[in-house]
Amino acid sequence: MAPHVKIERGTRTSRIAGRLALVLLAALAAAPWWTGRANLRLLGEFYTFVALASLWNLLAGYAGLVSVGQQAFVGFGGYVLFAAAMFYGVPPLLAIVLAGVVGALIALPMAPLLFRLHGAYFAIGTWVAAEVFRLSFAQVSVLGGGSGTSLPARLVTGIAATRDQRDMLLYWCALALGLGTVAMIYALLRSRAGLALAAIRDSEIASESLGIDIFRTKLAIYVATAAVTSMVGALIFLQKLRISPDAAFSVNDWTAYVIFIVVIGGIGTIEGPIVGAIVFFLLRETLADLGTIYLVILGMVAIAVMLKAPRGLWGSFSHRTGIVLFPLRRRVVHPDAR
Amino acid sequence: MASVPLLSVSGLVKRYGALLVTDDVSLTLAPGEALGILGPNGAGKTTLFNLIAGTVAPSAGTIMFAGADVTTLRARERCRRGIARSFQIPHPFVGMTIYENVLTGAAFGRGLTERAAQDRCIDVLERTGLIRKANALAGDLTLLERKRLELARALATEPSLLLLDEIAGGLTEAECQSLIGTIRDVRATGVSIIWIEHVVHALLAVVDRMTVLDFGRKIAEGDPQAIMASPEVASIYMGLEDHGGAHG
Ligand SMILES: Nc1ncnc2c1ncn2[C@@H]1O[C@H](COP(=O)(O)OP(=O)(O)O)[C@@H](O)[C@H]1O
Ligand SMILES: [Mg+2]
């Protein structure tokens, strides 16, 4: 037995980055005092996209579950919030948490059905499921049917009395949810579950013969992702104060852009979705006035990155420099080990 | 055999469509025993391991392990009960370090927390001669190191039965000798072993008993020296020992 063995998790770079991140975070948390309403909204939206992209990356990049139907949970979470607030008087901020719980409960029976499908069939299956959600909610007339509904004014003022206070509160919710999502994913990937995911990704047959329960591992990831995606969806439509089936279950907004972000930034890295979201928002804010041309440029950027840097911007940078901000490795410190 | 067998396989059959790959195989293994399996390529040796480890389901027959019927259990459940294997073609987790590969075995095969698994993993790495490479990526290993990693990962699950599938295949004589040393040490800790191997001298250095498979059938079984001298083995193995590293 070796008594002096230590396992190191961090690197020098990651420790420095961690300190810088705290400073950045303090600055972002104080944003209501140094920037205006428009920027606050933009940042809030940015955090929700960081969360959605990180979640999709966990699902597709780490668990191999390439879903194009996560809009099912974005929209479902949004509708749960509206229904809970309008019909049961649940305070909207509490309803965000409730949306997470209900999102998990609905994902649980969906997973075994979807997991029978593999590869492209799984992707199509998730999309079909999302369409079923959209068509179903369009039938619910108390929620406005196909044309949707707005959050009643009394509920809006119930969040906070003034518009400024509401903006602040929702901004902090978005920051907390974006940050919490990245932190949760980082903790998960550093844990035993992360070990199982990495093993399954490399060899299912060896994983199974070493005692890993592949089905349960993927189920847990799918359900956890659905829960947090539902919470993000609830917050998104609380920011918008209005929901409709087409907006709630939009494959464009909640899946196509999200996949763009992850692929541009670097799939299978924690930093990638954050970098991708920054690039996406920069492009959108500078080019969105161009209309259709903007979408053409997005497509060209995606193609250029896939050809020149198939690992994504962060993935390629990290591969070249060895820099990792969220290290997952375990390093054995042992007299004989290099 | 006086003691209750650790493993008892009876009437095992495996068909792939019309192809009969395992043809009514029965065998027993006593606790602490080491059994060698010989047979030409395609004889169904790896399939027999797949059946015992639970990687594939049998068409007929039963598998008893440590007093319980495990025939319908999944591979991961059999691993938890103490059956571990190495793969003929190594399946390292290439995105992980050697240490993390072994940790995976200890954490899931034994259900240990990372902390509890830590010392055990270092111990396994020392015993299998991999401690120097603990932090290397499993994708960057030599053939010998990959074979050792297969062994280390299996040992990390603390098996009572270890299935080795042509683990000495493709190694140089010196590498083979050092691997034999490691496997003998494993045996000395009381682990039962079934070892499929074409490198006959490696088998002879470790096993108590030998079984010969051909076309999915057990055609001979007994004392290793007697088996090697038998006409069945002579007819099958003419010339095979020269290229002992051949893959099946
Ligand atoms: N999954 C499978 N599907 C169809 N045939 C298989 C499968 N696995 C093995 N076989 C066949 O079974 C026979 C025995 O294979 P195997 O057990 O790998 O032999 P050995 O390990 O003795 O070389 C071979 O003819 C092989 O082609
Ligand atoms: Mg074989």
mmCIF file of C-alpha atoms in Angstrom, chain A residues 1-7 9 190-217 328-338, chain B residues 50 55 74-76 79-80 83-85 87 91-97 99-101 103-105 107-109 111-114 118-120 122-123 125-126 131-135 137 153-154 157:
data_model
loop_
_atom_site.group_PDB
_atom_site.id
_atom_site.type_symbol
_atom_site.label_atom_id
_atom_site.label_comp_id
_atom_site.label_asym_id
_atom_site.label_seq_id
_atom_site.Cartn_x
_atom_site.Cartn_y
_atom_site.Cartn_z
ATOM 1 C CA MET A 1 0.000 0.000 0.000
ATOM 2 C CA ALA A 2 1.110 3.501 -0.743
ATOM 3 C CA PRO A 3 0.568 5.865 2.167
ATOM 4 C CA HIS A 4 1.659 9.208 0.673
ATOM 5 C CA VAL A 5 -0.485 9.263 -2.401
ATOM 6 C CA LYS A 6 -2.370 12.403 -3.253
ATOM 7 C CA ILE A 7 -4.723 13.023 -6.140
ATOM 8 C CA ARG A 9 -7.550 17.915 -9.474
ATOM 9 C CA ARG A 190 -15.757 15.810 -11.808
ATOM 10 C CA SER A 191 -17.726 13.200 -9.860
ATOM 11 C CA ARG A 192 -18.214 9.457 -10.310
ATOM 12 C CA ALA A 193 -20.948 10.239 -12.829
ATOM 13 C CA GLY A 194 -18.412 12.065 -14.978
ATOM 14 C CA LEU A 195 -16.162 9.030 -14.849
ATOM 15 C CA ALA A 196 -19.043 6.833 -15.994
ATOM 16 C CA LEU A 197 -19.917 9.194 -18.858
ATOM 17 C CA ALA A 198 -16.314 9.299 -20.073
ATOM 18 C CA ALA A 199 -16.106 5.509 -19.876
ATOM 19 C CA ILE A 200 -19.375 4.988 -21.757
ATOM 20 C CA ARG A 201 -18.241 7.444 -24.423
ATOM 21 C CA ASP A 202 -15.062 5.416 -25.041
ATOM 22 C CA SER A 203 -16.383 1.853 -24.770
ATOM 23 C CA GLU A 204 -19.875 0.729 -23.813
ATOM 24 C CA ILE A 205 -18.861 -2.915 -23.712
ATOM 25 C CA ALA A 206 -15.951 -2.311 -21.314
ATOM 26 C CA SER A 207 -18.083 0.037 -19.171
ATOM 27 C CA GLU A 208 -20.791 -2.578 -18.774
ATOM 28 C CA SER A 209 -18.296 -5.277 -17.832
ATOM 29 C CA LEU A 210 -16.804 -2.980 -15.149
ATOM 30 C CA GLY A 211 -20.128 -2.533 -13.404
ATOM 31 C CA ILE A 212 -21.406 0.698 -14.966
ATOM 32 C CA ASP A 213 -25.159 0.922 -15.463
ATOM 33 C CA ILE A 214 -25.309 2.599 -18.873
ATOM 34 C CA PHE A 215 -29.080 3.004 -18.974
ATOM 35 C CA ARG A 216 -29.320 4.581 -15.547
ATOM 36 C CA THR A 217 -26.394 6.896 -16.191
ATOM 37 C CA LEU A 328 -11.547 17.296 -14.898
ATOM 38 C CA ARG A 329 -8.341 15.248 -14.740
ATOM 39 C CA ARG A 330 -7.081 13.446 -11.706
ATOM 40 C CA ARG A 331 -3.305 13.654 -11.345
ATOM 41 C CA VAL A 332 -1.566 11.076 -9.188
ATOM 42 C CA VAL A 333 1.201 12.587 -7.067
ATOM 43 C CA HIS A 334 3.407 9.604 -6.315
ATOM 44 C CA PRO A 335 7.200 9.249 -6.150
ATOM 45 C CA ASP A 336 7.193 6.831 -9.116
ATOM 46 C CA ALA A 337 4.480 8.433 -11.207
ATOM 47 C CA ARG A 338 5.377 11.121 -13.689
ATOM 48 C CA ASN B 50 -18.751 -13.366 -23.328
ATOM 49 C CA THR B 55 -21.712 -9.693 -22.405
ATOM 50 C CA ARG B 74 -26.369 -8.448 -16.851
ATOM 51 C CA ALA B 75 -22.600 -8.089 -17.264
ATOM 52 C CA ARG B 76 -22.452 -5.228 -14.750
ATOM 53 C CA CYS B 79 -18.985 -7.849 -12.278
ATOM 54 C CA ARG B 80 -20.397 -6.686 -8.953
ATOM 55 C CA ILE B 83 -16.443 -11.805 -12.350
ATOM 56 C CA ALA B 84 -13.938 -9.600 -14.167
ATOM 57 C CA ARG B 85 -12.443 -9.958 -17.618
ATOM 58 C CA PHE B 87 -10.683 -8.171 -23.614
ATOM 59 C CA HIS B 91 -10.813 -1.602 -24.834
ATOM 60 C CA PRO B 92 -9.051 1.167 -22.916
ATOM 61 C CA PHE B 93 -10.969 4.333 -22.065
ATOM 62 C CA VAL B 94 -8.730 6.390 -24.317
ATOM 63 C CA GLY B 95 -9.891 9.786 -23.078
ATOM 64 C CA MET B 96 -8.825 9.002 -19.494
ATOM 65 C CA THR B 97 -5.517 8.522 -17.755
ATOM 66 C CA TYR B 99 -5.286 5.974 -13.071
ATOM 67 C CA GLU B 100 -8.785 7.051 -14.083
ATOM 68 C CA ASN B 101 -9.270 3.831 -16.064
ATOM 69 C CA LEU B 103 -10.485 4.079 -10.753
ATOM 70 C CA THR B 104 -13.501 3.375 -12.960
ATOM 71 C CA GLY B 105 -13.142 -0.332 -12.221
ATOM 72 C CA ALA B 107 -15.590 2.844 -8.259
ATOM 73 C CA PHE B 108 -18.229 0.944 -10.248
ATOM 74 C CA GLY B 109 -17.143 -2.690 -10.092
ATOM 75 C CA GLY B 111 -19.212 0.448 -5.716
ATOM 76 C CA LEU B 112 -16.530 2.385 -3.840
ATOM 77 C CA THR B 113 -16.395 6.131 -3.379
ATOM 78 C CA GLU B 114 -13.459 7.810 -5.075
ATOM 79 C CA GLN B 118 -7.853 5.660 -4.217
ATOM 80 C CA ASP B 119 -5.436 3.462 -2.240
ATOM 81 C CA ARG B 120 -6.714 0.319 -3.887
ATOM 82 C CA ILE B 122 -2.515 2.823 -6.492
ATOM 83 C CA ASP B 123 -1.924 -0.675 -5.118
ATOM 84 C CA LEU B 125 -1.080 0.079 -10.451
ATOM 85 C CA GLU B 126 2.000 -0.898 -8.460
ATOM 86 C CA ILE B 131 2.423 3.195 -11.553
ATOM 87 C CA ARG B 132 5.018 5.108 -13.581
ATOM 88 C CA LYS B 133 2.399 5.664 -16.272
ATOM 89 C CA ALA B 134 -0.435 6.535 -13.877
ATOM 90 C CA ASN B 135 -0.925 9.991 -15.390
ATOM 91 C CA LEU B 137 -3.463 9.002 -21.339
ATOM 92 C CA ARG B 153 -8.782 -2.424 -14.582
ATOM 93 C CA ALA B 154 -10.184 -5.919 -14.048
ATOM 94 C CA THR B 157 -13.012 -4.565 -9.335
#
